[in-house]
Amino acid sequence: MPHAALQPGAVAVITGGASGIGLAAARRFAALGLTVCIADLGADRLEQAVRTIRSEAVMGADVIAIETDVSDRAALENLERSVAGRLGGVDVLMNNAAIQIATDAIGEGEDWRRLMAVNLWGVIDGSQVFAPNMIARGRPGLIINTGSKQGITTPPGNPAYNVSKAGVKTYTEALEHQLRNTPGCQVSAHLLIPGYVFTGLTAGGRTEKPAAAWSADQTVDFMLERLTFGDFYILCPDNDVDRELDEKRIAWAAGDIINNRPPLSRWHPEYTALFEAFVAGDSEDQGRDA
């Protein structure tokens, strides 16, 4: 059975809903009978997405699109007012919009600010704008924030993206704690943690899905399954990395603090053999420094 908030007649808002995981979620929600509002940039992209979603929606499910820049809180406030006015309120909010910009730790500050405005502030502002009225409705509700494994293990390569997704994780944890302790609140928050998913954000110019990657549809199907169990951390596998390996990578990342290792030691030559032995289960020694 779908989550109590994912019932026919409920209303879902999805940012970044014109492509990738957002579009896949919109299609699945509409197929369950929800009325869906996708928020994204680009009128042509939104129009095409609406056609796609409507082709799979069940009878009675409506689809609308509202062009929205999630980095602008006023635009999100307008989105909330528009949806409430047209559809009566929101039961499911999926803060999914994100961008990728190549960065390094001491690089261009403007790139960092733009990425944070979308990936982190878009989630915080979206949650803060929508949550009060969702709670006030007194109905089962969901706030799903799209994070990333890069916000947990923070691999080298794009620190701004990692910081933004680490912020999404921390914020969503705080949000769920507050919702869970709000008397009478039937809204819960959840952190979607995709694995390697083939989308426009990750394609890098490729048109064929790599064998290691999941599709956006697989990711959303897994999300829906885990929501039925009430999972907060929706840690998605892919065709290359299973749950066991994810857990070991996460444990090793936390172990950098516990064992006083250099940060990101997993990618440090001095710890390569120790990490490989840890993953293989051949050793529990994680290289504690004095």
Coordinates of C-alpha atoms in Angstrom, one line a residue:
M1 CA 0.0 0.0 0.0
P2 CA 1.3 3.5 -0.8
H3 CA 2.0 5.9 2.0
A4 CA -1.1 7.5 3.5
A5 CA -0.2 10.9 1.9
L6 CA 0.1 9.3 -1.6
Q7 CA -3.7 8.7 -2.1
P8 CA -5.9 9.7 -5.1
G9 CA -6.9 13.3 -4.8
A10 CA -3.9 14.4 -2.8
V11 CA -1.7 17.2 -4.2
A12 CA 2.0 17.0 -4.8
V13 CA 4.5 19.8 -5.6
I14 CA 7.8 18.8 -7.1
T15 CA 10.7 21.2 -7.7
G16 CA 13.0 20.3 -10.5
G17 CA 10.0 18.4 -11.8
A18 CA 10.7 18.8 -15.6
S19 CA 13.4 16.2 -15.8
G20 CA 15.3 13.4 -14.0
I21 CA 14.2 12.2 -10.6
G22 CA 11.7 15.0 -10.3
L23 CA 9.9 14.0 -13.5
A24 CA 10.0 10.3 -12.6
A25 CA 8.4 11.1 -9.3
A26 CA 5.7 13.3 -10.9
R27 CA 4.8 10.5 -13.3
R28 CA 4.6 8.0 -10.5
F29 CA 2.5 10.3 -8.3
A30 CA 0.1 11.1 -11.2
A31 CA -0.2 7.3 -11.9
L32 CA -1.3 6.9 -8.2
G33 CA -4.0 9.5 -8.8
L34 CA -2.4 12.5 -7.2
T35 CA -2.8 15.9 -8.7
V36 CA 0.8 17.1 -9.5
C37 CA 2.4 20.5 -9.8
I38 CA 5.8 20.6 -11.3
A39 CA 8.0 23.6 -10.6
D40 CA 11.1 24.2 -12.7
L41 CA 12.7 26.7 -15.2
G42 CA 12.0 26.7 -18.9
A43 CA 8.5 27.0 -20.3
D44 CA 9.2 24.5 -23.1
R45 CA 10.6 21.9 -20.8
L46 CA 7.7 22.3 -18.4
E47 CA 5.2 22.0 -21.3
Q48 CA 6.8 18.8 -22.5
A49 CA 6.9 17.3 -19.0
V50 CA 3.3 18.1 -18.5
R51 CA 2.4 16.2 -21.6
T52 CA 4.5 13.2 -20.5
I53 CA 2.9 13.1 -17.0
R54 CA -0.6 13.5 -18.3
S55 CA -0.1 10.5 -20.6
E56 CA 0.4 8.3 -17.6
A57 CA -2.0 9.9 -15.1
V58 CA -5.0 8.1 -13.9
M59 CA -8.5 9.5 -14.4
G60 CA -9.1 12.4 -12.1
A61 CA -5.4 13.3 -11.6
D62 CA -4.5 16.8 -12.9
V63 CA -1.1 18.1 -13.8
I64 CA 0.0 21.8 -13.8
A65 CA 3.3 23.5 -14.2
I66 CA 4.5 26.8 -12.6
E67 CA 7.8 28.2 -13.7
T68 CA 9.8 28.8 -10.5
D69 CA 13.3 29.7 -9.5
V70 CA 13.9 27.9 -6.2
S71 CA 16.8 30.2 -5.4
D72 CA 14.3 33.0 -5.0
R73 CA 12.2 32.6 -1.8
A74 CA 9.6 35.1 -3.0
A75 CA 9.1 32.8 -6.1
L76 CA 8.6 29.8 -3.7
E77 CA 6.1 31.8 -1.7
N78 CA 4.2 32.6 -4.9
L79 CA 4.3 28.9 -5.9
E80 CA 2.8 28.0 -2.5
R81 CA 0.0 30.6 -2.8
S82 CA -0.7 29.6 -6.4
V83 CA -1.0 25.9 -5.6
A84 CA -3.1 26.6 -2.5
G85 CA -5.4 28.9 -4.5
R86 CA -5.9 26.5 -7.4
L87 CA -5.8 23.1 -5.7
G88 CA -6.7 23.8 -2.1
G89 CA -3.4 22.9 -0.4
V90 CA -0.4 20.6 -0.6
D91 CA 0.0 17.0 0.8
V92 CA 3.4 16.1 -0.7
L93 CA 6.3 18.4 -1.2
M94 CA 9.4 17.1 -2.9
N95 CA 12.3 19.6 -2.8
N96 CA 14.3 18.1 -5.6
A97 CA 15.8 20.9 -7.7
A98 CA 19.6 20.9 -7.9
I99 CA 22.4 22.1 -10.2
Q100 CA 26.0 21.0 -10.7
I101 CA 28.8 23.5 -11.1
A102 CA 32.5 22.5 -11.1
T103 CA 34.1 23.9 -8.0
D104 CA 37.2 23.6 -5.8
A105 CA 37.7 24.5 -2.2
I106 CA 39.4 27.9 -3.0
G107 CA 37.7 28.6 -6.3
E108 CA 35.2 31.1 -7.6
G109 CA 32.9 32.3 -4.9
E110 CA 30.1 33.2 -7.2
D111 CA 29.8 29.6 -8.4
W112 CA 29.6 28.5 -4.7
R113 CA 26.8 31.0 -4.0
R114 CA 24.7 30.1 -7.0
L115 CA 25.0 26.3 -6.2
M116 CA 24.1 26.9 -2.6
A117 CA 21.2 29.1 -3.5
V118 CA 19.6 26.3 -5.5
N119 CA 20.7 23.1 -3.8
L120 CA 20.6 24.1 -0.2
W121 CA 18.5 27.3 0.2
G122 CA 16.0 26.0 -2.3
V123 CA 15.4 23.1 0.1
I124 CA 15.3 25.2 3.2
D125 CA 13.1 27.9 1.8
G126 CA 10.8 25.4 0.1
S127 CA 10.3 23.5 3.4
Q128 CA 9.8 26.6 5.4
V129 CA 7.3 28.1 2.9
F130 CA 5.2 25.0 2.5
A131 CA 5.4 23.2 5.9
P132 CA 3.2 25.6 8.0
N133 CA 0.1 25.2 5.8
M134 CA 0.8 21.4 5.3
I135 CA 0.8 21.0 9.1
A136 CA -2.3 23.1 9.5
R137 CA -4.3 21.0 7.1
G138 CA -4.2 18.2 9.7
R139 CA -3.7 15.5 7.0
P140 CA -1.0 13.0 6.4
G141 CA 1.8 14.7 4.5
L142 CA 5.3 14.2 3.2
I143 CA 8.3 16.5 2.7
I144 CA 10.9 14.7 0.7
N145 CA 14.2 16.4 0.3
T146 CA 16.7 15.1 -2.3
G147 CA 20.1 14.7 -0.8
S148 CA 23.1 12.7 -2.1
K149 CA 25.7 10.2 -0.9
Q150 CA 28.2 13.0 -1.7
G151 CA 26.7 14.8 1.3
I152 CA 27.6 11.9 3.6
T153 CA 31.0 10.6 2.4
T154 CA 32.0 13.9 0.7
P155 CA 34.4 12.6 -1.9
P156 CA 37.0 14.9 -3.5
G157 CA 36.0 16.6 -6.7
N158 CA 33.2 19.1 -6.2
P159 CA 33.2 20.5 -2.6
A160 CA 30.4 23.0 -3.2
Y161 CA 28.0 20.2 -4.2
N162 CA 29.1 18.1 -1.3
V163 CA 28.6 21.0 1.2
S164 CA 25.2 21.7 -0.2
K165 CA 24.0 18.1 0.1
A166 CA 25.6 17.8 3.5
G167 CA 23.5 20.8 4.5
V168 CA 20.4 19.2 3.0
K169 CA 21.0 16.1 5.2
T170 CA 21.5 18.1 8.4
Y171 CA 18.5 20.4 7.7
T172 CA 16.2 17.5 6.9
E173 CA 17.2 15.7 10.1
A174 CA 16.4 18.8 12.1
L175 CA 13.1 19.2 10.2
E176 CA 11.9 15.7 10.9
H177 CA 12.9 16.0 14.5
Q178 CA 10.7 19.1 14.9
L179 CA 7.8 17.7 12.9
R180 CA 7.9 14.4 15.0
N181 CA 7.7 16.5 18.2
T182 CA 5.0 18.9 17.0
P183 CA 1.6 17.9 18.7
G184 CA -1.0 16.8 16.2
C185 CA 1.4 17.0 13.2
Q186 CA 0.8 14.4 10.6
V187 CA 3.6 15.6 8.2
S188 CA 6.9 13.8 8.2
A189 CA 10.2 14.6 6.5
H190 CA 12.4 12.2 4.6
L191 CA 15.9 12.3 3.0
L192 CA 16.1 10.7 -0.4
I193 CA 19.7 9.6 -0.9
P194 CA 20.1 8.5 -4.5
G195 CA 22.9 6.2 -5.7
Y196 CA 24.4 6.6 -9.2
V197 CA 21.4 7.7 -11.3
F198 CA 21.5 8.5 -15.0
T199 CA 19.9 11.9 -15.4
G200 CA 20.8 15.2 -17.2
L201 CA 22.7 16.2 -14.0
T202 CA 25.0 13.2 -14.2
A203 CA 25.1 12.3 -17.9
G204 CA 28.1 14.4 -18.8
G205 CA 27.1 14.5 -22.4
R206 CA 26.4 10.7 -22.6
T207 CA 23.2 9.5 -24.2
E208 CA 23.4 5.9 -23.1
K209 CA 22.8 4.9 -19.5
P210 CA 26.0 3.3 -18.0
A211 CA 25.5 -0.2 -16.8
A212 CA 26.4 0.8 -13.2
A213 CA 23.7 3.5 -13.0
W214 CA 20.1 3.2 -12.0
S215 CA 17.4 5.0 -14.0
A216 CA 15.4 7.8 -12.4
D217 CA 12.3 5.5 -12.5
Q218 CA 14.2 2.8 -10.5
T219 CA 15.2 5.4 -7.9
V220 CA 11.6 6.7 -7.5
D221 CA 10.2 3.2 -7.3
F222 CA 12.7 2.4 -4.5
M223 CA 11.7 5.7 -2.7
L224 CA 8.0 4.8 -2.8
E225 CA 8.7 1.3 -1.4
R226 CA 10.8 2.6 1.5
L227 CA 8.2 5.3 2.3
T228 CA 5.7 2.6 3.0
F229 CA 8.0 1.4 5.7
G230 CA 8.5 5.0 7.1
D231 CA 12.2 5.2 6.3
F232 CA 13.7 8.6 7.0
Y233 CA 17.1 7.8 5.3
I234 CA 16.1 6.4 1.9
L235 CA 19.5 5.1 0.9
C236 CA 19.3 3.9 -2.6
P237 CA 21.6 1.3 -4.2
D238 CA 22.5 1.2 -7.8
N239 CA 23.8 -1.5 -10.2
D240 CA 27.3 -1.1 -8.9
V241 CA 27.0 -0.4 -5.2
D242 CA 24.8 -2.3 -2.8
R243 CA 23.6 -1.5 0.7
E244 CA 26.5 -3.3 2.4
L245 CA 29.2 -1.3 0.5
D246 CA 27.4 1.9 1.2
E247 CA 27.3 1.2 4.9
K248 CA 31.0 0.5 4.9
R249 CA 31.8 3.7 3.1
I250 CA 29.6 5.7 5.4
A251 CA 31.2 4.0 8.5
W252 CA 34.7 4.7 7.2
A253 CA 33.8 8.4 6.6
A254 CA 32.6 8.7 10.2
G255 CA 35.7 6.8 11.3
D256 CA 37.9 9.6 10.1
I257 CA 36.7 11.6 13.2
I258 CA 36.7 8.6 15.6
N259 CA 40.1 7.4 14.6
N260 CA 41.7 10.9 14.2
R261 CA 42.6 10.1 10.5
P262 CA 43.2 12.8 7.9
P263 CA 39.9 14.0 6.3
L264 CA 38.8 12.0 3.3
S265 CA 41.3 9.3 4.2
R266 CA 39.5 6.8 1.9
W267 CA 41.3 8.6 -1.0
H268 CA 44.6 9.0 0.8
P269 CA 47.3 6.6 -0.4
E270 CA 48.4 5.8 3.2
Y271 CA 45.0 4.3 4.0
T272 CA 44.2 2.6 0.7
A273 CA 45.1 -0.9 1.8
L274 CA 43.4 -0.4 5.2
F275 CA 40.2 0.8 3.5
E276 CA 40.2 -2.1 1.0
A277 CA 40.7 -4.6 3.9
F278 CA 37.9 -3.0 5.8
V279 CA 35.5 -3.2 2.9
A280 CA 36.5 -6.8 2.3
G281 CA 35.9 -7.7 5.9
D282 CA 39.4 -8.8 6.4
S283 CA 40.2 -6.3 9.1
E284 CA 38.5 -4.0 11.7
D285 CA 41.6 -1.9 12.0
Q286 CA 40.7 1.6 10.7
G287 CA 44.1 3.2 11.3
R288 CA 43.8 5.2 14.5
D289 CA 46.3 8.1 14.6
A290 CA 47.8 9.2 17.8

